[in-house]
Amino acid sequence: MADPLQTTPCTAAPLAGQVAVVTGAGGGIGRASCLRLSQAGAAVLALDLDAASAQETARLLQTQGGQALALAADVCDPALGAQVLTQALAHFGRLDILINNAGRGSAMRPLWEIELDDWQRDLTLNLSSQFYLCKALVPHMVAAGYGRIVNVASAAGMEGHPLSGGYAAAKAGVIAMTKTLGKELATQGVIVNAIAPALIDSPMLHSEWFSAELKQQLLDRIPMRRAGQPEEVAEMVLFLASPAVSFSTGAVFDLSGGRATY
Ligand SMILES: NC(=O)c1ccc[n+]([C@@H]2O[C@H](COP(=O)([O-])OP(=O)(O)OC[C@H]3O[C@@H](n4cnc5c(N)ncnc54)[C@H](O)[C@@H]3O)[C@@H](O)[C@H]2O)c1
């Protein structure tokens, strides 16, 4: 088991020799995180529902001299975890880091008008998917005596999000799941944290989910008066995925330009 106190946090390649799986790897935060983890020395399994974007992420990493493998897969599949573990071990020989990032906003409507299917879809994609991968990969990390898990939540999970009740409820669930798992694994070398971004300038921000009015409303609530960049999120993902994080687990780290006051 790696002793976190024996590691050197500020090396140029703190993840050299390690392997990470990143879901939603073809999107804004996912791709930036893959790039940052790769620059830090990790081999990356870049997983996305969209095969072309996963491949493009893997290609970018390889162009920069990194090791990467694209995997086109749906995180809503409860059996995906076993496949991820098999692929990571077959191609890279190990798996140390899980970045549970894939997610998507829901149809904009008040809670009582949400269709049952949409509610279920929101919860499956934004919460259960992260549970499925934790369930499959944690035993491997525990056996290795080392692991880092970063679950991507949202400010919506901290504050609620009018007209996106399913999404907000799922992200609140991610936070509770992270706090629980972090406590359960606290003595086993496996560190689990969540990040809660507010408004990040990713493709999601330019999707139909974000009207110009909603974007402005959200910007108005950010003291820095701007959206965050995926690269800024990736920097925090790298820290939380690295041996440098050694005394924080089951915690939620905000990326909100000063909006979070809780
Ligand atoms: N952008 C923001 O303002 C913001 C704010 C808070 C939280 N987040 C969260 O950050 C995460 C990443 O979002 P982003 O902003 O990079 O969005 P994005 O739309 O750029 O990326 C999301 C990626 O997830 C992939 N994906 C969607 N469904 C999938 C599935 N079933 N299986 C596998 N992959 C799937 C998409 O193909 C896409 O590449 C999400 O969990 C999102 O909820 C984003």
XYZ file of C-alpha atoms and ligand atoms in Angstrom:
306
model
C 0.000 0.000 0.000
C 1.329 3.434 -0.922
C 2.080 5.639 2.057
C 0.723 9.105 1.176
C 3.159 10.759 3.566
C 6.071 9.256 1.615
C 4.968 10.795 -1.699
C 6.275 13.998 -3.212
C 3.236 16.023 -4.268
C 4.968 18.635 -6.419
C 6.704 16.489 -9.009
C 6.141 17.278 -12.675
C 4.545 13.876 -13.226
C 2.801 12.951 -9.974
C 0.738 10.299 -11.754
C 3.583 8.565 -13.583
C 2.810 4.865 -13.861
C -0.805 5.291 -12.818
C -3.948 4.613 -14.826
C -7.153 6.670 -14.842
C -10.584 6.111 -16.278
C -12.508 9.262 -17.141
C -16.184 9.131 -18.135
C -17.676 11.786 -20.373
C -14.139 12.051 -21.737
C -15.244 13.608 -25.014
C -16.929 16.606 -23.388
C -15.566 19.864 -22.023
C -14.627 18.968 -18.454
C -13.872 15.344 -19.330
C -11.461 16.145 -22.149
C -9.665 18.851 -20.175
C -9.337 16.419 -17.255
C -7.959 13.687 -19.512
C -5.372 16.098 -20.884
C -4.308 17.248 -17.427
C -4.103 13.719 -15.998
C -2.103 12.645 -19.039
C 0.289 15.594 -18.684
C 0.763 14.472 -15.078
C 1.882 11.067 -16.334
C -1.261 8.918 -16.150
C -2.375 6.544 -18.871
C -6.032 7.333 -19.571
C -9.029 5.214 -20.510
C -11.204 7.841 -22.184
C -14.826 6.693 -22.021
C -17.755 8.405 -23.685
C -21.115 7.497 -25.182
C -20.001 9.380 -28.256
C -17.350 7.199 -29.886
C -15.905 9.938 -32.092
C -15.351 12.374 -29.231
C -13.764 9.671 -27.051
C -11.427 8.798 -29.906
C -10.583 12.450 -30.463
C -9.661 12.828 -26.788
C -7.476 9.720 -26.934
C -5.850 11.029 -30.125
C -5.082 14.390 -28.485
C -3.429 12.651 -25.540
C -1.377 10.416 -27.810
C -0.331 13.427 -29.897
C 1.090 14.918 -26.710
C 3.028 11.750 -26.018
C 0.541 10.272 -23.554
C -0.891 6.780 -23.333
C -4.625 6.629 -24.002
C -7.367 4.258 -25.025
C -10.841 5.309 -26.172
C -13.856 3.350 -25.013
C -17.314 4.019 -26.469
C -19.766 3.011 -23.759
C -22.867 4.059 -21.876
C -22.367 4.797 -18.181
C -26.027 3.898 -17.614
C -25.101 0.243 -18.170
C -24.720 -1.390 -14.731
C -22.326 -3.946 -16.241
C -19.915 -1.300 -17.551
C -17.656 -1.369 -14.494
C -16.504 -4.917 -15.118
C -15.723 -4.018 -18.731
C -13.764 -0.938 -17.680
C -11.678 -2.920 -15.227
C -10.980 -5.646 -17.791
C -9.956 -3.107 -20.455
C -7.757 -1.095 -18.096
C -5.964 -4.177 -16.804
C -5.593 -5.666 -20.289
C -4.182 -2.491 -21.862
C -2.382 -0.773 -19.012
C -1.996 -3.439 -16.323
C -3.619 -1.467 -13.511
C -6.339 1.017 -12.546
C -5.783 3.667 -9.882
C -8.110 6.573 -10.608
C -11.803 6.933 -11.419
C -13.208 10.260 -12.611
C -17.010 9.922 -12.616
C -17.758 12.863 -14.896
C -20.364 11.898 -17.520
C -23.637 13.728 -16.973
C -26.218 15.908 -18.589
C -28.907 18.422 -17.694
C -32.564 17.512 -17.794
C -35.623 18.831 -19.598
C -36.478 22.266 -18.208
C -39.763 21.940 -16.350
C -41.126 22.251 -12.825
C -40.751 19.198 -10.631
C -44.399 18.229 -10.717
C -44.417 18.198 -14.521
C -41.392 15.945 -14.917
C -42.321 12.747 -16.748
C -41.535 9.551 -14.822
C -39.220 8.350 -17.585
C -37.298 11.641 -17.569
C -36.945 11.547 -13.776
C -35.588 8.008 -13.968
C -33.210 8.954 -16.809
C -31.850 11.916 -14.827
C -31.191 9.771 -11.790
C -29.660 6.910 -13.757
C -27.316 9.061 -15.825
C -26.304 11.554 -13.159
C -26.263 9.363 -10.030
C -26.654 5.606 -10.525
C -23.970 5.580 -13.226
C -21.431 6.828 -10.663
C -22.611 4.199 -8.168
C -22.213 1.439 -10.781
C -18.575 2.361 -11.451
C -17.720 2.829 -7.772
C -19.286 -0.552 -6.987
C -17.232 -2.284 -9.657
C -13.887 -0.537 -9.127
C -13.668 0.017 -5.362
C -12.926 -3.657 -4.527
C -9.991 -3.517 -6.952
C -8.677 -0.312 -5.347
C -9.129 -1.695 -1.845
C -7.208 -4.831 -2.809
C -4.423 -2.613 -4.199
C -4.475 -0.474 -1.059
C -4.631 2.687 -3.126
C -7.171 4.592 -5.205
C -8.509 8.035 -5.991
C -12.124 8.697 -6.977
C -13.456 12.062 -8.101
C -17.218 12.302 -8.528
C -18.488 15.284 -10.508
C -21.492 16.804 -8.746
C -22.793 20.332 -9.280
C -23.720 23.492 -7.426
C -27.249 22.358 -8.348
C -26.796 19.475 -5.922
C -25.894 21.888 -3.131
C -28.545 24.536 -3.754
C -31.272 22.942 -5.883
C -31.905 24.140 -9.415
C -35.337 25.421 -10.421
C -36.695 23.595 -13.485
C -34.035 20.877 -13.237
C -35.272 18.912 -10.246
C -34.145 15.502 -11.441
C -30.644 16.734 -12.237
C -30.361 18.621 -8.935
C -31.633 15.630 -6.940
C -29.172 13.318 -8.699
C -26.231 15.648 -8.042
C -27.260 15.961 -4.372
C -27.207 12.163 -4.346
C -23.667 12.205 -5.762
C -22.605 14.407 -2.846
C -24.209 12.107 -0.252
C -22.772 9.029 -1.952
C -19.298 10.606 -1.966
C -19.492 11.521 1.723
C -20.593 7.978 2.555
C -17.986 6.202 0.447
C -15.213 8.514 1.636
C -15.990 7.613 5.249
C -16.313 3.899 4.458
C -12.876 3.807 2.782
C -11.073 6.305 5.006
C -8.529 3.831 6.381
C -7.978 1.817 3.212
C -5.906 4.099 1.019
C -8.817 4.917 -1.261
C -9.745 8.596 -1.226
C -13.103 9.742 -2.582
C -14.072 13.354 -3.167
C -16.618 15.302 -5.180
C -16.388 18.555 -7.065
C -19.311 20.929 -7.412
C -18.864 23.249 -10.381
C -21.263 26.147 -10.904
C -21.099 27.434 -14.467
C -18.374 26.018 -16.698
C -17.852 27.029 -20.312
C -18.183 23.535 -21.788
C -20.307 22.293 -24.702
C -23.049 21.667 -22.108
C -23.265 25.428 -21.626
C -24.024 25.821 -25.324
C -26.662 23.068 -25.394
C -30.421 23.603 -25.542
C -30.507 23.081 -21.767
C -28.959 26.518 -21.164
C -31.144 29.355 -22.517
C -29.501 32.784 -22.810
C -31.704 33.886 -19.910
C -30.625 31.007 -17.677
C -26.968 31.626 -18.522
C -27.301 35.289 -17.551
C -29.108 34.398 -14.316
C -26.323 32.023 -13.372
C -23.572 34.481 -14.343
C -25.208 37.184 -12.226
C -24.824 34.938 -9.174
C -21.075 34.445 -9.663
C -18.970 37.116 -7.908
C -16.172 36.654 -10.471
C -18.749 37.524 -13.163
C -17.647 34.812 -15.549
C -18.035 31.134 -16.267
C -15.210 28.830 -15.271
C -13.066 27.125 -17.889
C -12.859 23.321 -18.189
C -9.096 23.638 -17.645
C -9.741 25.230 -14.249
C -11.875 22.240 -13.294
C -9.216 19.872 -14.623
C -6.632 21.416 -12.318
C -8.754 20.509 -9.291
C -9.493 17.062 -10.733
C -5.744 16.466 -11.021
C -5.157 17.440 -7.404
C -7.975 15.205 -6.160
C -6.781 12.329 -8.369
C -3.207 12.533 -7.139
C -1.269 11.307 -4.110
C -1.114 14.987 -3.058
C -4.617 14.686 -1.636
C -4.027 12.678 1.508
C -6.142 14.161 4.334
C -9.366 15.102 2.500
C -11.935 12.454 1.776
C -15.714 12.453 1.503
C -15.432 16.177 0.828
C -17.006 18.489 -1.725
C -14.810 21.044 -3.490
C -16.551 24.010 -5.072
C -15.657 25.577 -8.382
C -18.007 28.508 -8.391
C -16.120 31.774 -8.807
C -17.098 32.753 -5.280
C -20.799 31.830 -5.525
C -20.680 29.094 -2.888
C -21.120 30.487 0.607
C -22.250 27.333 2.442
N -20.786 22.803 -17.594
C -21.289 23.168 -16.420
O -21.638 24.340 -16.203
C -21.421 22.160 -15.302
C -21.773 22.629 -14.035
C -21.900 21.707 -12.990
C -21.669 20.370 -13.204
N -21.321 19.946 -14.450
C -21.118 18.504 -14.633
O -19.860 18.277 -15.232
C -19.897 17.043 -15.938
C -19.311 17.232 -17.319
O -20.107 18.156 -18.006
P -19.576 19.086 -19.180
O -19.935 20.466 -18.795
O -18.185 18.748 -19.544
O -20.605 18.638 -20.305
P -20.371 18.098 -21.793
O -21.727 18.011 -22.360
O -19.335 18.907 -22.464
O -19.751 16.640 -21.540
C -20.520 15.557 -21.080
C -19.993 14.312 -21.773
O -20.680 13.191 -21.204
C -20.969 12.310 -22.263
N -22.101 11.459 -21.903
C -23.400 11.833 -21.781
N -24.158 10.776 -21.488
C -23.317 9.710 -21.403
C -23.512 8.338 -21.135
N -24.734 7.841 -20.903
N -22.430 7.516 -21.131
C -21.189 8.011 -21.364
N -20.951 9.312 -21.646
C -22.007 10.140 -21.658
C -21.315 13.210 -23.437
O -21.218 12.514 -24.678
C -20.295 14.314 -23.269
O -19.112 14.049 -23.988
C -21.360 16.586 -15.921
O -21.535 15.601 -14.915
C -22.108 17.842 -15.553
O -23.324 17.570 -14.906
C -21.197 20.793 -15.499
